[in-house]
Each structure stands twice: as C-alpha cells, then as structure tokens.
Amino acid sequence: MTSTMKKKRVLLVTNALPPAMTADSQRARMLAYTLAETGWDVELLVPDMAFQIPIYRDAQANALRPEEIKVHEAAPGNDRLLRAMGMKSMAWRALWPMYRKGCEVLRQKQFDLIYITTAQFNFFCLGRLWNKKFCVP
C-alpha cells in the first residue's frame, strides 16, 4: 500500500475480547490482527466485561488483548426491567448499550465497513440499524 492511499476503516463488532475467553473472543482477536496486517484500520466494539459471566473471565488472558487496536467498550445500562422479565443473557442486556456506544463511535469517526463477528444473533440487528442511520455497510 502506498503512502498516498487512504486505509480503509472497519468497526469490528463482537461480544467478547480477552480477558473473556470465548470462541468469539478468539475469532475477533485474530480477525482484528489479520485485517490490520492486510491494510485495514481496525477498531473494535465490545460489551464491557461486566456483561461477561464469571466462568469466561481469565485475568491472565489480558495478555492476549489487542494492544495496538482501539477498543470501545459498551458499559452496562439500567437493565432491571430486562432482568425482571427473565432476560439474563448478555445478548439482550448488552443490545441497547452496544447500539448507543456504536452510534457514538460512528458519529465521531468515518468507517467504510461494520463487520459483525459473534454468535450472539441480537448483535446482527445492530448492523441494519447502523447502516440505515449512518450509511455504513
């Protein structure tokens, strides 16, 4: 890539990164490194660690977290209503915070692509909402 070519920017959306050790965190971590190596400017959007269940947390896995890639974490909001309705899964509790944080990031920076890599099907709905609002495929 020549210095005059502008790098393409991608917002990589996932449900976990180290120190949360899930299959999704490994896939997102490797994808982030691979995209960066092939010339993409990568940023990550992920739910805050407070959303992760304790069994997936491993403090020693912090060393696997991508240091040179910007990570945006969606902090938990008020999820009392969801919990009262019996919705305890991270996918539902993190959906609104992820949407809000994604909107904040997309307003501040220009991205060429939103890439969603997760097993949490709810997060795929965010892509359509952000595409409609920000015109980013």
PDB file of C-alpha atoms in Angstrom, residues 3-4 17 20 26 36 49-50 59 61 73 78 82 86 97 101 107 117 119 122:
ATOM      1  CA  SER A   3       1.524   6.228   1.486  1.00  0.00           C
ATOM      2  CA  THR A   4      -0.926   8.218  -0.686  1.00  0.00           C
ATOM      3  CA  LEU A  17     -12.464  -9.966  23.944  1.00  0.00           C
ATOM      4  CA  ALA A  20     -13.197 -13.015  28.431  1.00  0.00           C
ATOM      5  CA  GLN A  26     -10.535 -15.638  19.864  1.00  0.00           C
ATOM      6  CA  ALA A  36      -4.774  -4.744  10.354  1.00  0.00           C
ATOM      7  CA  MET A  49     -16.518  -7.061  30.943  1.00  0.00           C
ATOM      8  CA  ALA A  50     -19.377  -6.540  33.419  1.00  0.00           C
ATOM      9  CA  ALA A  59      -7.266 -12.356  34.244  1.00  0.00           C
ATOM     10  CA  ALA A  61      -5.756 -13.708  29.275  1.00  0.00           C
ATOM     11  CA  GLU A  73     -16.460  -0.904  25.397  1.00  0.00           C
ATOM     12  CA  ASN A  78     -30.082   0.043  33.681  1.00  0.00           C
ATOM     13  CA  LEU A  82     -34.874  -6.946  31.381  1.00  0.00           C
ATOM     14  CA  GLY A  86     -36.204 -13.021  32.982  1.00  0.00           C
ATOM     15  CA  PRO A  97     -25.662  -0.261  25.351  1.00  0.00           C
ATOM     16  CA  LYS A 101     -21.900   3.097  22.014  1.00  0.00           C
ATOM     17  CA  ARG A 107     -20.760   9.755  14.797  1.00  0.00           C
ATOM     18  CA  THR A 117     -18.439 -11.388  14.179  1.00  0.00           C
ATOM     19  CA  ALA A 119     -22.544 -15.943  17.916  1.00  0.00           C
ATOM     20  CA  ASN A 122     -29.092 -10.000  18.509  1.00  0.00           C
TER      21      ASN A 122
END
